[in-house]
mmCIF file of C-alpha atoms in Angstrom:
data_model
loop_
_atom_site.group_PDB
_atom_site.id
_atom_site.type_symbol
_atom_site.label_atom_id
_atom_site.label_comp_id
_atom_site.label_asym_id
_atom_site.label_seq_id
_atom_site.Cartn_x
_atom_site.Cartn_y
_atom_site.Cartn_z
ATOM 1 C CA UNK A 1 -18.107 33.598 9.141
ATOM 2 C CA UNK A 2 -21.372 34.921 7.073
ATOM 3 C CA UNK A 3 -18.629 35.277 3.873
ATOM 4 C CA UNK A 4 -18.095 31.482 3.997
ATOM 5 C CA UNK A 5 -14.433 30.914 4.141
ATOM 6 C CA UNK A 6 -12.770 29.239 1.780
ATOM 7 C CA UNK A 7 -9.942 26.725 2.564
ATOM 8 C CA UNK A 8 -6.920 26.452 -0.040
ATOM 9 C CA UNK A 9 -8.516 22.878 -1.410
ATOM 10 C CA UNK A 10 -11.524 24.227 -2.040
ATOM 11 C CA UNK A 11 -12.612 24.899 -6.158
ATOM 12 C CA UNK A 12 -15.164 27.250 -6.412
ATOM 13 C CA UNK A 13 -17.904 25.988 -8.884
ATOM 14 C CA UNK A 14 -21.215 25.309 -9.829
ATOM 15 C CA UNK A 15 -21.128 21.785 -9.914
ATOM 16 C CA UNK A 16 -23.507 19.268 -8.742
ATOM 17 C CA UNK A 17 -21.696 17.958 -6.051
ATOM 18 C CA UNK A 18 -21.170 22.051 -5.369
ATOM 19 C CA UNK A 19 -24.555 22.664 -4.798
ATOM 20 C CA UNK A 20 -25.027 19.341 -2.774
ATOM 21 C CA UNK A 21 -25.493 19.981 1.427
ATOM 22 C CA UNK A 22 -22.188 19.130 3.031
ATOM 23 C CA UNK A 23 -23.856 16.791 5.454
ATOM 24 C CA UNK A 24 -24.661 14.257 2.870
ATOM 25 C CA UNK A 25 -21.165 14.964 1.307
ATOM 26 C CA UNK A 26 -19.651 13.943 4.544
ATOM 27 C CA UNK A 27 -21.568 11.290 5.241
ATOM 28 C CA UNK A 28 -21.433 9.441 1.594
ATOM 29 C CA UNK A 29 -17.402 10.206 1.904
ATOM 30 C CA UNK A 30 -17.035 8.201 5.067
ATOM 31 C CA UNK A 31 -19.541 5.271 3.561
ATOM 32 C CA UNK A 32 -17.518 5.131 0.985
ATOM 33 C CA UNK A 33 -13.889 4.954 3.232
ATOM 34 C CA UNK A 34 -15.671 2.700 5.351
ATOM 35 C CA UNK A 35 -17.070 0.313 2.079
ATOM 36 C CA UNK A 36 -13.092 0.902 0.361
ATOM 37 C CA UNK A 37 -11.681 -0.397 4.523
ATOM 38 C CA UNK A 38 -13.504 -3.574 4.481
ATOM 39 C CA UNK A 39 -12.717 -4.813 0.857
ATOM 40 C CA UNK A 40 -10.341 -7.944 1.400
ATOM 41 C CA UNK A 41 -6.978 -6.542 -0.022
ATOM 42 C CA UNK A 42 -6.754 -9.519 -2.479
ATOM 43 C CA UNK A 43 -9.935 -8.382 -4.302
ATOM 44 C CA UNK A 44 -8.034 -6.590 -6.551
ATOM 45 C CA UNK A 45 -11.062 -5.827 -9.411
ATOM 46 C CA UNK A 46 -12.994 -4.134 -6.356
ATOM 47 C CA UNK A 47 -10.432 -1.643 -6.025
ATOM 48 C CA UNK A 48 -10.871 -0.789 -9.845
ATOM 49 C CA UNK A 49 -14.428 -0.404 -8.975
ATOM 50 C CA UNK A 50 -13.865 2.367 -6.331
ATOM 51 C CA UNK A 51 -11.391 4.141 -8.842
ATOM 52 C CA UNK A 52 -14.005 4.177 -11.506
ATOM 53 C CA UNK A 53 -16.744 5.972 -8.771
ATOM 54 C CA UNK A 54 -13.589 8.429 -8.051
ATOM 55 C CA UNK A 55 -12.846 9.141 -11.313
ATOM 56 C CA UNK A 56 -16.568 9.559 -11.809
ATOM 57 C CA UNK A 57 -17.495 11.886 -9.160
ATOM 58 C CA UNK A 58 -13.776 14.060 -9.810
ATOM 59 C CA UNK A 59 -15.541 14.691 -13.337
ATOM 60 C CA UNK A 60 -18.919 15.217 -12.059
ATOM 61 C CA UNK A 61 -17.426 17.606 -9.662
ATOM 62 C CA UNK A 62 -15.232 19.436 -12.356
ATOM 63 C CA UNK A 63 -12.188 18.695 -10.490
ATOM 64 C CA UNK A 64 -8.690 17.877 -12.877
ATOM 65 C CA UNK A 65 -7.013 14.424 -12.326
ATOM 66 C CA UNK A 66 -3.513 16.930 -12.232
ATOM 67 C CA UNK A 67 -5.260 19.307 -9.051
ATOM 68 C CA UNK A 68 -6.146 15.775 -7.765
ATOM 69 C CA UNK A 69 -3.225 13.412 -7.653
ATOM 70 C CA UNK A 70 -0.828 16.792 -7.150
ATOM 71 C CA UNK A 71 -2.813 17.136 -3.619
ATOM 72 C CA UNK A 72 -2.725 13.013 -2.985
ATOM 73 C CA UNK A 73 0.877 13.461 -2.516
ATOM 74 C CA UNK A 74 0.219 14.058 0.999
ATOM 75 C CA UNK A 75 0.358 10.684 1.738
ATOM 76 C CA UNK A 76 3.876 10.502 0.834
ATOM 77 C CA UNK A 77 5.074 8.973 3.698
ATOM 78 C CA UNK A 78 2.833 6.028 3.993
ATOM 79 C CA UNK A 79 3.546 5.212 0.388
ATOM 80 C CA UNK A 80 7.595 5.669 1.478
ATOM 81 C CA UNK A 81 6.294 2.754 4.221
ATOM 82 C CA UNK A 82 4.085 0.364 2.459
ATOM 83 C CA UNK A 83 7.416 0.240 -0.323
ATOM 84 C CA UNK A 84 9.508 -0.765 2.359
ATOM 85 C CA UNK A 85 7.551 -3.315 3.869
ATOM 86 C CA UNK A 86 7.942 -5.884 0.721
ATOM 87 C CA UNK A 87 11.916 -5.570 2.086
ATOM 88 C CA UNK A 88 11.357 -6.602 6.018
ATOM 89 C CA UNK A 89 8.405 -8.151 5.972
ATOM 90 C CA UNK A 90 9.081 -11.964 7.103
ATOM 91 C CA UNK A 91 7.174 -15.168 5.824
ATOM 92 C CA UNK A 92 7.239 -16.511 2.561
ATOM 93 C CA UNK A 93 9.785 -14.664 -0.164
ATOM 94 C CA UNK A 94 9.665 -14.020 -3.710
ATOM 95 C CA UNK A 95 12.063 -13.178 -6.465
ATOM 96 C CA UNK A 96 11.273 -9.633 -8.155
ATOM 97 C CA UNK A 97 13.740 -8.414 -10.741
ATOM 98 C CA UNK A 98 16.600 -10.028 -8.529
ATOM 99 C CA UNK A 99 15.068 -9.206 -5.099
ATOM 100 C CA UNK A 100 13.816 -11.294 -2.574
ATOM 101 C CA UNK A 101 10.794 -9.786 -0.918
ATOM 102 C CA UNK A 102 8.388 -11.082 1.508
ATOM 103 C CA UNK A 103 4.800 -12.299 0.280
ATOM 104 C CA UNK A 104 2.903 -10.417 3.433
ATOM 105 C CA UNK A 105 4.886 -7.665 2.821
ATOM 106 C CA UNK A 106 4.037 -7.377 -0.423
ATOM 107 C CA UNK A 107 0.082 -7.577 0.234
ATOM 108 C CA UNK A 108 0.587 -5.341 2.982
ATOM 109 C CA UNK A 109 2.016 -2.967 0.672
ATOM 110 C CA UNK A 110 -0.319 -2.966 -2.007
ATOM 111 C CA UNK A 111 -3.551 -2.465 0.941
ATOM 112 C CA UNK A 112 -1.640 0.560 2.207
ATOM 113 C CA UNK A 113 -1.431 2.062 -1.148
ATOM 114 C CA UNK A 114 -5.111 0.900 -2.716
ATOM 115 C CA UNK A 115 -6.801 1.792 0.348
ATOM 116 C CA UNK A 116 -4.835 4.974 1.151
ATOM 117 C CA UNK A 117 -5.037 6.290 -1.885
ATOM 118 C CA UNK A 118 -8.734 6.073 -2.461
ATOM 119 C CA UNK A 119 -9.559 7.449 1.116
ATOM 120 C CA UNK A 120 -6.945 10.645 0.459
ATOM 121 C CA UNK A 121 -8.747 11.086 -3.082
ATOM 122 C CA UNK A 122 -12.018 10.586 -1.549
ATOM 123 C CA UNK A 123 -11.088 13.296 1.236
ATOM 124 C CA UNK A 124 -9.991 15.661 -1.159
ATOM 125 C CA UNK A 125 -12.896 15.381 -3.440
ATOM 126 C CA UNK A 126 -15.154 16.513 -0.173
ATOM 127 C CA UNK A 127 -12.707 19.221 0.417
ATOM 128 C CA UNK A 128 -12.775 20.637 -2.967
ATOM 129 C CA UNK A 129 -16.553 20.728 -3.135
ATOM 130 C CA UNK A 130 -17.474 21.639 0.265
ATOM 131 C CA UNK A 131 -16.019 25.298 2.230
ATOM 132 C CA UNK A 132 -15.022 25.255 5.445
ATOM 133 C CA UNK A 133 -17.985 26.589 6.822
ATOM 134 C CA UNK A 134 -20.058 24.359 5.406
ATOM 135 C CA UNK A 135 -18.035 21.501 6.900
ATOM 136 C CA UNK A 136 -18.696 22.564 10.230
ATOM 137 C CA UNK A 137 -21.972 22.800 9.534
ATOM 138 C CA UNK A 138 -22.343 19.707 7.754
ATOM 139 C CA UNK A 139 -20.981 18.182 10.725
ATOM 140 C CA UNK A 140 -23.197 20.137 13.025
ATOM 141 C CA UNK A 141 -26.233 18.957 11.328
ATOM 142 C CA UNK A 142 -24.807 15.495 11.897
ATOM 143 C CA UNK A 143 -24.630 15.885 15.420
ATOM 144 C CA UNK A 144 -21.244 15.854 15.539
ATOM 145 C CA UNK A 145 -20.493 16.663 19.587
ATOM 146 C CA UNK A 146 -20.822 20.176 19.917
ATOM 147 C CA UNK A 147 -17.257 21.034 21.601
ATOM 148 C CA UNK A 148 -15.836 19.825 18.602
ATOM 149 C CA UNK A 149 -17.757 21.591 16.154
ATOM 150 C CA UNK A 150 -17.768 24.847 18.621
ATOM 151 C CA UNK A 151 -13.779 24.546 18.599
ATOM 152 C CA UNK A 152 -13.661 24.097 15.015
ATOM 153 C CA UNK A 153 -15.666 27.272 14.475
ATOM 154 C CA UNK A 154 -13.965 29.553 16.851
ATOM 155 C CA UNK A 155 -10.167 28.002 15.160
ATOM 156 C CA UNK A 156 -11.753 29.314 11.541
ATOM 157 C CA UNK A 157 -12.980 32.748 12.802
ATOM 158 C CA UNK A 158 -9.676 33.200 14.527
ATOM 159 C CA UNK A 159 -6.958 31.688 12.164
ATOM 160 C CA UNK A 160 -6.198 34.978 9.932
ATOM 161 C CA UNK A 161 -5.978 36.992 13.256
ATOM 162 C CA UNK A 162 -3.311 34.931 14.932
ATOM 163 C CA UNK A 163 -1.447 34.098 12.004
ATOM 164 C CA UNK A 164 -1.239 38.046 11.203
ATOM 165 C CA UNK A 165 -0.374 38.456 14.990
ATOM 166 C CA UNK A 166 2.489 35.788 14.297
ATOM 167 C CA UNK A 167 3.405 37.739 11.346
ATOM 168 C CA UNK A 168 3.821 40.969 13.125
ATOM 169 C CA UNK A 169 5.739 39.615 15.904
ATOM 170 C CA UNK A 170 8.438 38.346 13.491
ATOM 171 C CA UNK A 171 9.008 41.262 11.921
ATOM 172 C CA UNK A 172 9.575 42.521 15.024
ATOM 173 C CA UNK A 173 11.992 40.048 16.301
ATOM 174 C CA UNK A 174 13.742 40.416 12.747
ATOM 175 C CA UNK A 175 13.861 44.101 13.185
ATOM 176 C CA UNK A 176 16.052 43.818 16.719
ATOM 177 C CA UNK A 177 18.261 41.630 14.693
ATOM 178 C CA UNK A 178 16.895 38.751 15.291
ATOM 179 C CA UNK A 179 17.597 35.402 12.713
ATOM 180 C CA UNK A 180 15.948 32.303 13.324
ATOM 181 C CA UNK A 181 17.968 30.285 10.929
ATOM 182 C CA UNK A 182 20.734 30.105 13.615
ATOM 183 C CA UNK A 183 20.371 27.808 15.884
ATOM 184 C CA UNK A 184 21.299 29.513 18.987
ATOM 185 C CA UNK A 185 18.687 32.019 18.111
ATOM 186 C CA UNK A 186 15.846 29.490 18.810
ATOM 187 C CA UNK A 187 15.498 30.218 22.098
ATOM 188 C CA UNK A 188 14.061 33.912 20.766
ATOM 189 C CA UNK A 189 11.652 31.633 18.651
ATOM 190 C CA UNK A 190 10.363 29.488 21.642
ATOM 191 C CA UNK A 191 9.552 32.431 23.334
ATOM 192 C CA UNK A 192 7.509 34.202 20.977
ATOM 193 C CA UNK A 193 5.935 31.012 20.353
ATOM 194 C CA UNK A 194 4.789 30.987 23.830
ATOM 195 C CA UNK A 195 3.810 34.618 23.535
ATOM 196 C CA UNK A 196 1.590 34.245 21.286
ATOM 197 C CA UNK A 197 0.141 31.189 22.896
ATOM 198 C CA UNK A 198 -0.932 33.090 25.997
ATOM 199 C CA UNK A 199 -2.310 36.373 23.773
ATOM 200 C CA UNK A 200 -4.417 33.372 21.862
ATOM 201 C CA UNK A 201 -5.837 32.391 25.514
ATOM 202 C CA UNK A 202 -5.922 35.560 26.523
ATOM 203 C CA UNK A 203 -8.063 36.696 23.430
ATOM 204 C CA UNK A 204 -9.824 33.346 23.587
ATOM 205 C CA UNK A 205 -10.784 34.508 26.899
ATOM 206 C CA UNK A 206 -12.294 37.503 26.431
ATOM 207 C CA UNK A 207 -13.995 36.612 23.385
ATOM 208 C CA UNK A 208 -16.231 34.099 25.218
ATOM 209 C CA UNK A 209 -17.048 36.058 28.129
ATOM 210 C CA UNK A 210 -17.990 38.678 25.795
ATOM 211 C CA UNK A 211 -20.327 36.000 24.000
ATOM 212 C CA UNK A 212 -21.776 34.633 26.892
ATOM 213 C CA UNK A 213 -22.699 38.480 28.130
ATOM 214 C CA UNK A 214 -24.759 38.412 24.961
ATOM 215 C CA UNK A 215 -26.536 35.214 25.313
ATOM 216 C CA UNK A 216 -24.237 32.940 23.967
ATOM 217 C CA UNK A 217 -25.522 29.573 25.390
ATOM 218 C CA UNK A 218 -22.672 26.950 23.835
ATOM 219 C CA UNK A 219 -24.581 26.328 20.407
ATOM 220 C CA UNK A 220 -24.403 29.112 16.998
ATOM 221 C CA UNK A 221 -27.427 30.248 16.091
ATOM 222 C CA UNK A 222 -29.778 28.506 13.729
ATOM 223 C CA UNK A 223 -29.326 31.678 11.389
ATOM 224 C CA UNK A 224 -25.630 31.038 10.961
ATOM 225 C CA UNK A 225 -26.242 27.374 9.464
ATOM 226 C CA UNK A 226 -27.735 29.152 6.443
ATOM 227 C CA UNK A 227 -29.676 27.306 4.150
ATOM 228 C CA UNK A 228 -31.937 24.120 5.295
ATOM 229 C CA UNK A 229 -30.428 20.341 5.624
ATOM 230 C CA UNK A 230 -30.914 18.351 3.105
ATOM 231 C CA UNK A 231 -33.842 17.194 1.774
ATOM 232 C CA UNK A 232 -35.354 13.368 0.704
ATOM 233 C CA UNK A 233 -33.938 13.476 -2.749
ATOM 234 C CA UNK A 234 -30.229 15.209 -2.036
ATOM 235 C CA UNK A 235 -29.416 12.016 0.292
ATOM 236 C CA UNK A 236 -30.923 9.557 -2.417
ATOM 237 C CA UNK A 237 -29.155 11.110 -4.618
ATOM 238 C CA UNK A 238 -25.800 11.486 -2.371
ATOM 239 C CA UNK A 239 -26.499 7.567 -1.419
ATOM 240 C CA UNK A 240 -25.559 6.678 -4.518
ATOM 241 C CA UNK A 241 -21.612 6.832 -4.912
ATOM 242 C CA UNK A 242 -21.587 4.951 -1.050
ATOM 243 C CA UNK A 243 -24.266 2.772 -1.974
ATOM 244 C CA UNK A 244 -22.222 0.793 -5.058
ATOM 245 C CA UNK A 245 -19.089 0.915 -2.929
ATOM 246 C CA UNK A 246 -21.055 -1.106 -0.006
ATOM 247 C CA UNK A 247 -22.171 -3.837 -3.061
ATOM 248 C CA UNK A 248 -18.763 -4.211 -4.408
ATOM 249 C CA UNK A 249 -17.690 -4.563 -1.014
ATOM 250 C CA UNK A 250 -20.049 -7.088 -0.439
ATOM 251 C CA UNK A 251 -19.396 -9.006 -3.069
ATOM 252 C CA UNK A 252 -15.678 -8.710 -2.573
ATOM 253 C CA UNK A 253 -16.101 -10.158 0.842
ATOM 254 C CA UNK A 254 -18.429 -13.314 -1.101
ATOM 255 C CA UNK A 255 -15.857 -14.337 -3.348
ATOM 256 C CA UNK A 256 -12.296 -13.977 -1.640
#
């Protein structure tokens, strides 16, 4: 953990937003969600607002527009949904090109993709500024409950050891002859699935019982959390992105 481990999002750089603490990265990206939720869907200039403040803190941030929208593709299958609600939504219908789709279904459609889009961009944004490590500790400092955080923690130290153990074990199924691809070979699968589920409690076990023998009390030490929380000026400054959402969502929610 002391290495600060670096998910596969995350874009090493000196940025500004870089050097930010992740609690106020956290907390201005779920302002900002929040300010980008409660826009009335048919305030369509608002949503070019909150593009413009994504656009502006992707440059700030030195992160491309091609990493970006390549990674925003994980909302595929809510965009597959909000393009097929136009077709069986019910109310009021409109001609399109020489297809009658619903009214709702077509508003529904467009506040899936406006306000999906911005919150996976906004998302990403944190994650490619922020390690892991610092997210947990961002969200320690923000007193997220502690079994959360603690189980978070514990899942990051431990991922590259079980996922190595996983690794080993299918080389040696594949060495007895064994082929998943088959289907009647899944039952092999299942059970080394459940193998290494009971090693992973098993280790998971020990592990704390070892802790607790040292002191462990249900809380990392202050030392892990490295550097100080953030200071006066860094949420000011931090404030600022969520800040001009929560005004164009207020005036959004004036004039609709």
């Amino acid at each position: 953990m002391g290495a600060g481990h670096a998910h596969v999002l995350y874009r090493e750089s000196s940025s500004p937003v870089h050097r930010l603490p992740p609690e106020v990265k956290i907390a201005a990206m779920v302002l900002f969600t929040l300010a980008v939720v409660a826009t009335p869907r048919a305030a369509y200039w608002a949503f070019g607002g909150y593009a413009l403040l994504v656009v502006a803190v992707a440059a700030l941030a030195r992160v491309g527009p091609r990493w970006l929208l390549g990674r925003a593709l994980i909302e595929l299958p809510f965009v597959l949904f909000a393009f097929a609600l136009p077709f069986f939504g019910t109310g009021e219908r409109v001609d399109v090109a020489g297809l009658s789709l619903s009214v709702d279904g077509l508003h529904g459609a467009w506040n899936i993709l406006a306000k999906g889009t911005l919150g996976v961009l906004a998302s990403l944004l944190l994650a490619a500024t922020t390690t892991t490590r610092d997210l947990i500790v961002g969200l320690d400092r923000l007193r997220c409950p502690q079994i959360l955080t603690q189980i978070a923690t514990f899942m990051l130290r431990y991922l590259d050891v079980l996922v190595g153990e996983a690794r080993r074990m299918r080389v040696a199924r594949m060495s007895r002859g064994d082929d998943p691809r088959f289907l009647w070979q899944l039952r092999g699968f299942a059970a080394g699935v459940g193998a290494l589920f009971l090693r992973a409690f098993e280790r998971g076990e020990r592990v704390y019982l070892a802790m607790v023998s040292r002191g462990y009390t249900g809380r990392m030490p202050a030392v892990w959390q490295g550097a100080g929380a953030a200071t006066a000026g860094q949420w000011a400054v931090a404030a600022t992105v969520p800040a001009i959402a929560a005004t164009i969502a207020a005036v959004a929610l004036v004039l609709t």
